[in-house]
Amino acid sequence: MDFQMSGAATALREELRGLVRDHLPEDFLGAFTSDPADLETAQGFCRLLADRGLLCMSWPEEFGGRGSSPWEQTVVREEMWAHHEPRGAQYMGVNWVGPTLMRHGTPAQQRTHLPPIARGEVIWCQGFSEPEAGSDLASLRTTATPDGDGWRINGQKIWTSYATMAQWCFLLARTTRVGDGGVARKQQGLTIFLVPMDDPAITVRPIGCMMGPHHLNEVFFDDLRVTADDVLGDVDDGWSIVQAVLAFERVGIARYARCERLLHLAPDALGERWDDLSVELRGRWVRALTLCRRARLLAYRVVALQAGGTVTPTDAAAYRIAVTTLDQVSAEVLVEIAAEIGADAPPASALFLREVNDHWRYSQAATVSSGSIEMQRILLARSMVAPR
């Protein structure tokens, strides 16, 4: 299958690769390390992209974008993820926070939040999962209680990526209990709030893990005071927004691009030792490259559906299953290939080893984060059962 895009998209890809080559350290492995310089490198790169109109290409011009096609934005996603996401956590604001605000935000919310995202100046985190509400998100216990002309929020979130560096949180809380006010299902009575992370009523506690700092955190809300202006969309109708958010989020990261890049780097990293690999291992390497193509095809299908306004969570689930499986299959193959690198390996091998190690560590959480693969399979299976 030919995945070649238009001439403009090809030129854009070359421009992005040139910017990565000229403005990022050769050993850059992402913003989320213990070295603060890596985050600053990513923030600087975001501003560079924004200045060139490359950060939010597909956004409408009125919101700071260029009105480009979703395929050009897909090129940006692919090149960024292939090179260890030098936008840092900005992909969250670009891929789904911004588009969600365009659809559901008030004019005041759009004026407040969209320009900083488009300039690459603000980081968002997502306040969804809780200790007893992960895959079953609608069972969350964080509550927002009416308080004068606003609300008081109390509760806890967990596994919140980037909470230590974020300025804003896209927070889901329960505003009406099941059984009250006509709320019959747990998916009802939920509301989205846009809250500043520097409020003293918010406490963030990092959770150590092998993925490194910033990826996992606990966030506590103790009598957080918000106003009606902080509500996104309608009160008690947050679940419909969440469904759209998850569809955008799950396809917004082009994880297959990094897998494919690392697999293609493997022969050069091994040099003459490549020919000594077992037939079985090289066969698995080829199969992993095939799975990259499958994931790319499913991603492009969802991009096409998004462009037509018909994407559903089920469409995103099929892609999510393919790409998270690819993450882990490719990581295992790459680790075994990397184990064959000897002392006589080419100079590029040292960086390749670090990249493979980073990819393997991240891949371990791939089938859990942003919705477990089991839940994606259930969602997909339900869509395939004919109604009686």
Coordinates of C-alpha atoms in Angstrom, one line a residue:
M1 CA 0.0 0.0 0.0
D2 CA 1.2 3.5 -0.9
F3 CA 1.1 5.8 2.1
Q4 CA 2.6 8.7 0.2
M5 CA 0.9 12.1 0.9
S6 CA 0.8 15.2 -1.2
G7 CA 3.8 17.2 -2.2
A8 CA 3.0 19.8 0.4
A9 CA 2.9 17.2 3.1
T10 CA 6.2 15.7 2.0
A11 CA 7.8 19.2 2.1
L12 CA 6.4 19.7 5.5
R13 CA 7.9 16.5 6.7
E14 CA 11.3 17.5 5.5
E15 CA 11.0 20.9 7.1
L16 CA 10.1 19.3 10.4
R17 CA 13.0 16.9 10.2
G18 CA 15.3 19.8 9.5
L19 CA 14.0 21.7 12.6
V20 CA 14.5 18.6 14.7
R21 CA 18.1 18.2 13.4
D22 CA 19.0 21.8 13.8
H23 CA 17.3 22.7 17.1
L24 CA 17.4 19.6 19.3
P25 CA 20.4 17.9 20.9
E26 CA 21.3 14.6 19.2
D27 CA 20.7 12.6 22.4
F28 CA 17.3 14.2 23.2
L29 CA 14.9 11.6 24.5
G30 CA 11.9 13.8 25.5
A31 CA 10.9 16.4 28.0
F32 CA 10.0 14.1 30.8
T33 CA 13.3 13.3 32.4
S34 CA 14.9 14.3 35.7
D35 CA 16.9 17.0 33.9
P36 CA 14.9 20.4 33.8
A37 CA 16.9 21.4 30.7
D38 CA 15.0 18.8 28.7
L39 CA 11.7 20.4 29.5
E40 CA 13.0 23.8 28.6
T41 CA 14.4 22.4 25.3
A42 CA 10.9 21.2 24.5
Q43 CA 9.2 24.5 25.5
G44 CA 11.7 26.3 23.3
F45 CA 10.9 24.0 20.4
C46 CA 7.2 24.5 20.9
R47 CA 7.7 28.3 20.6
L48 CA 9.7 27.7 17.5
L49 CA 7.0 25.6 15.9
A50 CA 4.4 28.2 16.9
D51 CA 6.4 31.1 15.4
R52 CA 6.5 29.2 12.1
G53 CA 2.8 28.3 12.3
L54 CA 3.5 24.6 12.6
L55 CA 2.2 23.9 16.1
C56 CA -1.5 24.1 15.5
M57 CA -1.6 23.8 11.7
S58 CA -5.1 22.4 11.3
W59 CA -6.7 24.9 13.8
P60 CA -8.9 27.6 12.1
E61 CA -7.0 30.8 11.6
E62 CA -9.4 32.6 14.0
F63 CA -8.0 30.5 16.8
G64 CA -4.3 30.8 15.9
G65 CA -3.9 28.1 13.3
R66 CA -3.4 28.0 9.6
G67 CA -6.5 26.1 8.6
S68 CA -4.4 23.4 7.1
S69 CA -5.7 19.9 6.3
P70 CA -5.8 17.2 8.9
W71 CA -3.2 15.3 6.9
E72 CA -0.7 18.0 7.4
Q73 CA -1.4 17.9 11.1
T74 CA -0.9 14.2 10.9
V75 CA 2.6 14.7 9.5
V76 CA 3.4 16.9 12.5
R77 CA 2.1 14.2 14.9
E78 CA 4.2 11.5 13.1
E79 CA 7.4 13.5 13.0
M80 CA 7.1 14.7 16.6
W81 CA 6.4 11.3 18.1
A82 CA 9.1 9.6 15.9
H83 CA 11.6 12.0 17.5
H84 CA 10.6 11.6 21.1
E85 CA 7.9 14.2 21.1
P86 CA 9.9 17.5 21.3
R87 CA 6.6 19.4 21.9
G88 CA 6.6 17.8 25.4
A89 CA 3.1 17.8 26.8
Q90 CA 1.8 20.4 24.3
Y91 CA 0.3 17.6 22.1
M92 CA -2.5 17.4 24.7
G93 CA -3.5 21.0 24.3
V94 CA -3.0 20.8 20.5
N95 CA -4.8 17.5 19.8
W96 CA -7.8 17.6 22.1
V97 CA -8.0 20.4 24.7
G98 CA -8.0 23.1 22.0
P99 CA -10.4 21.4 19.6
T100 CA -12.8 20.6 22.6
L101 CA -12.7 24.3 23.6
M102 CA -13.6 25.3 20.0
R103 CA -16.6 23.1 20.1
H104 CA -17.9 23.5 23.6
G105 CA -16.2 26.6 25.2
T106 CA -17.7 30.0 25.7
P107 CA -16.2 32.9 23.8
A108 CA -14.5 34.0 27.0
Q109 CA -13.0 30.6 27.6
Q110 CA -11.8 30.5 24.0
R111 CA -10.1 33.9 24.4
T112 CA -8.5 32.8 27.6
H113 CA -7.2 29.4 26.7
L114 CA -6.7 29.0 22.9
P115 CA -4.1 31.7 22.3
P116 CA -1.6 30.4 24.9
I117 CA -2.0 26.9 23.5
A118 CA -1.4 28.1 20.0
R119 CA 1.7 29.9 21.1
G120 CA 3.0 26.8 22.9
E121 CA 3.1 28.6 26.2
V122 CA 0.8 26.5 28.4
I123 CA 0.7 22.8 29.6
W124 CA -2.5 21.0 30.4
C125 CA -3.2 17.8 32.4
Q126 CA -6.3 15.6 32.4
G127 CA -8.1 15.0 35.7
F128 CA -10.1 11.9 34.8
S129 CA -8.9 8.6 36.5
E130 CA -9.4 8.0 40.2
P131 CA -8.2 5.2 42.6
E132 CA -11.6 3.3 42.1
A133 CA -12.5 4.8 38.7
G134 CA -10.0 4.0 36.0
S135 CA -11.4 2.0 33.1
D136 CA -14.9 2.5 34.7
L137 CA -14.4 6.3 34.6
A138 CA -18.1 7.1 35.2
S139 CA -17.8 5.7 38.7
L140 CA -15.6 8.6 39.8
R141 CA -16.1 10.0 43.3
T142 CA -14.7 13.6 43.0
T143 CA -17.6 15.9 43.7
A144 CA -18.5 19.5 42.8
T145 CA -21.0 20.9 45.3
P146 CA -23.0 24.1 44.5
D147 CA -21.6 27.0 46.6
G148 CA -23.2 30.4 46.0
D149 CA -22.5 31.3 42.4
G150 CA -20.0 28.6 42.0
W151 CA -18.9 25.2 43.2
R152 CA -16.7 23.5 45.8
I153 CA -14.7 20.5 44.4
N154 CA -13.4 17.7 46.7
G155 CA -11.7 14.5 45.7
Q156 CA -8.7 12.7 44.3
K157 CA -7.3 11.9 40.8
I158 CA -4.6 9.5 40.0
W159 CA -2.2 8.6 37.2
T160 CA -2.4 12.2 36.1
S161 CA 0.4 12.8 33.6
Y162 CA 2.3 16.2 33.7
A163 CA 0.4 17.4 36.8
T164 CA 3.7 18.7 38.3
M165 CA 4.4 21.0 35.3
A166 CA 0.8 21.8 34.1
Q167 CA -0.8 25.2 34.5
W168 CA -4.3 24.0 33.9
C169 CA -6.4 20.9 34.5
F170 CA -9.3 19.5 32.4
L171 CA -11.2 18.1 35.3
L172 CA -14.2 15.8 35.4
A173 CA -16.3 15.8 38.6
R174 CA -19.8 14.6 39.7
T175 CA -22.3 17.4 40.1
T176 CA -25.4 15.4 40.6
R177 CA -25.6 12.0 42.2
V178 CA -27.4 9.0 40.6
G179 CA -31.0 9.1 41.7
D180 CA -31.1 12.8 42.1
G181 CA -32.5 15.4 39.7
G182 CA -33.5 12.9 37.0
V183 CA -30.0 11.3 36.9
A184 CA -30.6 7.6 36.3
R185 CA -27.2 6.5 35.0
K186 CA -23.7 7.0 36.3
Q187 CA -22.7 8.5 33.0
Q188 CA -25.1 11.4 33.7
G189 CA -24.6 14.1 36.3
L190 CA -20.9 14.7 35.4
T191 CA -19.4 18.1 34.5
I192 CA -16.1 19.3 33.1
F193 CA -14.3 22.1 34.9
L194 CA -11.2 24.1 33.7
V195 CA -9.1 24.8 36.8
P196 CA -5.8 26.4 37.4
M197 CA -3.2 24.1 38.9
D198 CA -1.6 26.8 41.0
D199 CA -4.6 27.1 43.3
P200 CA -3.5 26.3 46.9
A201 CA -6.5 24.0 47.2
I202 CA -4.8 21.6 44.8
T203 CA -2.0 19.2 46.0
V204 CA 0.1 17.1 43.6
R205 CA 2.1 14.1 44.7
P206 CA 4.4 12.4 42.2
I207 CA 4.3 8.6 41.9
G208 CA 7.7 7.1 41.1
C209 CA 7.8 4.7 38.2
M210 CA 10.3 3.3 35.7
M211 CA 8.8 5.7 33.0
G212 CA 10.5 8.6 34.8
P213 CA 9.3 11.7 36.4
H214 CA 6.1 13.7 35.4
H215 CA 4.3 10.7 34.0
L216 CA 2.3 9.6 37.0
N217 CA 0.9 11.7 39.8
E218 CA -1.8 11.9 42.4
V219 CA -3.8 15.1 42.6
F220 CA -6.0 16.1 45.6
F221 CA -8.7 18.7 45.6
D222 CA -9.6 20.1 49.0
D223 CA -12.5 22.6 48.9
L224 CA -11.3 24.0 45.5
R225 CA -13.5 27.0 44.7
V226 CA -14.5 27.4 41.1
T227 CA -17.1 29.6 39.4
A228 CA -19.8 29.1 36.8
D229 CA -17.3 30.5 34.2
D230 CA -15.0 27.5 34.8
V231 CA -17.7 25.0 33.6
L232 CA -17.1 23.7 30.1
G233 CA -20.3 23.0 28.3
D234 CA -23.5 22.3 30.2
V235 CA -23.6 21.2 33.8
D236 CA -24.3 17.5 34.2
D237 CA -23.5 16.9 30.5
G238 CA -19.8 16.3 30.8
W239 CA -19.9 12.7 29.6
S240 CA -20.7 13.6 26.0
I241 CA -17.6 15.8 26.0
V242 CA -15.5 13.1 27.5
Q243 CA -16.5 10.7 24.7
A244 CA -15.3 13.1 22.1
V245 CA -12.1 13.9 24.0
L246 CA -11.1 10.2 24.2
A247 CA -11.7 9.7 20.5
F248 CA -9.3 12.6 19.7
E249 CA -6.8 11.7 22.4
R250 CA -6.4 8.1 21.4
V251 CA -5.6 8.8 17.8
G252 CA -3.7 12.0 18.4
I253 CA -0.4 10.3 19.3
A254 CA 1.2 8.7 16.3
R255 CA 3.0 6.0 18.3
Y256 CA 3.6 3.8 15.2
A257 CA 6.0 6.5 13.8
R258 CA 8.5 5.9 16.6
C259 CA 8.2 2.2 16.4
E260 CA 8.8 2.3 12.6
R261 CA 11.8 4.7 12.9
L262 CA 13.5 2.6 15.6
L263 CA 13.0 -0.7 13.6
H264 CA 14.5 0.9 10.5
L265 CA 17.5 2.1 12.6
A266 CA 18.3 -1.4 13.8
P267 CA 20.3 -2.7 10.8
D268 CA 22.7 0.3 10.9
A269 CA 23.0 0.0 14.7
L270 CA 24.2 -3.6 14.4
G271 CA 26.4 -3.1 11.4
E272 CA 28.0 -6.3 10.2
R273 CA 26.3 -8.2 13.0
W274 CA 22.9 -7.8 11.4
D275 CA 23.6 -10.7 9.0
D276 CA 24.3 -12.9 12.0
L277 CA 20.9 -12.5 13.6
S278 CA 18.8 -15.6 13.6
V279 CA 16.2 -16.1 10.9
E280 CA 13.5 -16.2 13.6
L281 CA 14.5 -12.8 15.0
R282 CA 14.7 -11.1 11.6
G283 CA 11.3 -12.6 10.8
R284 CA 9.8 -11.0 13.9
W285 CA 11.5 -7.7 12.9
V286 CA 9.8 -7.8 9.5
R287 CA 6.4 -8.7 11.2
A288 CA 6.8 -5.7 13.5
L289 CA 7.3 -3.4 10.5
T290 CA 4.2 -4.9 9.0
L291 CA 2.3 -4.1 12.2
C292 CA 3.5 -0.5 11.9
R293 CA 1.8 -0.3 8.5
R294 CA -1.4 -1.7 9.9
A295 CA -1.4 0.8 12.7
R296 CA -0.7 3.6 10.3
L297 CA -3.6 2.5 8.1
L298 CA -6.0 2.5 11.0
A299 CA -4.8 5.9 12.1
Y300 CA -5.3 7.3 8.7
R301 CA -8.8 5.8 8.6
V302 CA -9.7 7.7 11.8
V303 CA -8.1 10.9 10.5
A304 CA -10.3 10.7 7.4
L305 CA -13.4 10.1 9.6
Q306 CA -12.5 13.0 11.8
A307 CA -12.2 15.2 8.8
G308 CA -15.7 14.2 7.8
G309 CA -17.0 14.7 11.3
T310 CA -18.1 11.1 11.7
V311 CA -15.5 9.6 14.1
T312 CA -16.8 7.5 17.0
P313 CA -15.0 6.1 20.1
T314 CA -15.3 2.7 18.5
D315 CA -13.2 3.8 15.5
A316 CA -10.5 5.1 17.8
A317 CA -10.7 1.9 19.8
A318 CA -9.7 -0.3 16.8
Y319 CA -6.6 1.9 16.2
R320 CA -5.8 2.0 19.9
I321 CA -5.7 -1.8 20.1
A322 CA -3.4 -2.1 17.1
V323 CA -1.0 0.6 18.1
T324 CA -0.6 -0.3 21.8
T325 CA 0.0 -3.9 20.7
L326 CA 2.6 -2.7 18.2
D327 CA 4.3 -0.7 21.0
Q328 CA 5.0 -3.8 23.0
V329 CA 5.7 -6.2 20.1
S330 CA 8.2 -3.8 18.6
A331 CA 9.8 -3.1 22.0
E332 CA 10.5 -6.8 22.6
V333 CA 12.0 -7.3 19.2
L334 CA 14.1 -4.2 19.5
V335 CA 15.4 -5.3 23.0
E336 CA 16.5 -8.6 21.6
I337 CA 18.2 -7.0 18.6
A338 CA 19.9 -4.5 20.9
A339 CA 21.3 -7.4 23.0
E340 CA 23.3 -8.5 19.9
I341 CA 25.2 -5.2 19.7
G342 CA 28.9 -5.8 20.4
A343 CA 32.0 -3.8 21.2
D344 CA 32.7 -3.4 17.5
A345 CA 29.3 -1.8 16.8
P346 CA 29.1 1.5 14.9
P347 CA 29.1 4.8 16.9
A348 CA 25.4 5.3 16.4
S349 CA 24.7 2.2 18.5
A350 CA 25.1 3.9 21.8
L351 CA 22.2 6.3 21.1
F352 CA 20.2 3.5 19.6
L353 CA 20.5 1.5 22.8
R354 CA 19.3 4.5 24.9
E355 CA 16.3 5.0 22.5
V356 CA 15.4 1.3 22.6
N357 CA 15.5 1.4 26.4
D358 CA 13.3 4.4 26.6
H359 CA 10.9 2.9 24.1
W360 CA 10.7 -0.4 26.0
R361 CA 10.0 1.3 29.4
Y362 CA 7.3 3.4 27.9
S363 CA 5.7 0.5 26.1
Q364 CA 5.0 -1.4 29.3
A365 CA 2.2 1.0 30.1
A366 CA 0.9 1.3 26.5
T367 CA -2.0 -1.1 27.0
V368 CA -3.1 0.5 30.2
S369 CA -2.8 4.3 29.7
S370 CA -5.6 6.3 28.1
G371 CA -8.0 3.4 28.5
S372 CA -6.9 -0.2 28.9
I373 CA -6.8 -2.5 25.9
E374 CA -9.3 -4.7 27.6
M375 CA -11.8 -1.9 27.7
Q376 CA -11.0 -1.0 24.0
R377 CA -11.8 -4.6 23.1
I378 CA -15.1 -4.6 25.0
L379 CA -16.1 -1.3 23.3
L380 CA -15.2 -2.7 19.9
A381 CA -17.0 -6.0 20.5
R382 CA -20.2 -4.3 21.6
S383 CA -20.3 -2.3 18.4
M384 CA -20.1 -5.5 16.4
V385 CA -23.1 -7.1 18.1
A386 CA -26.2 -6.6 16.1
P387 CA -29.1 -5.1 18.2
R388 CA -31.9 -7.5 18.9

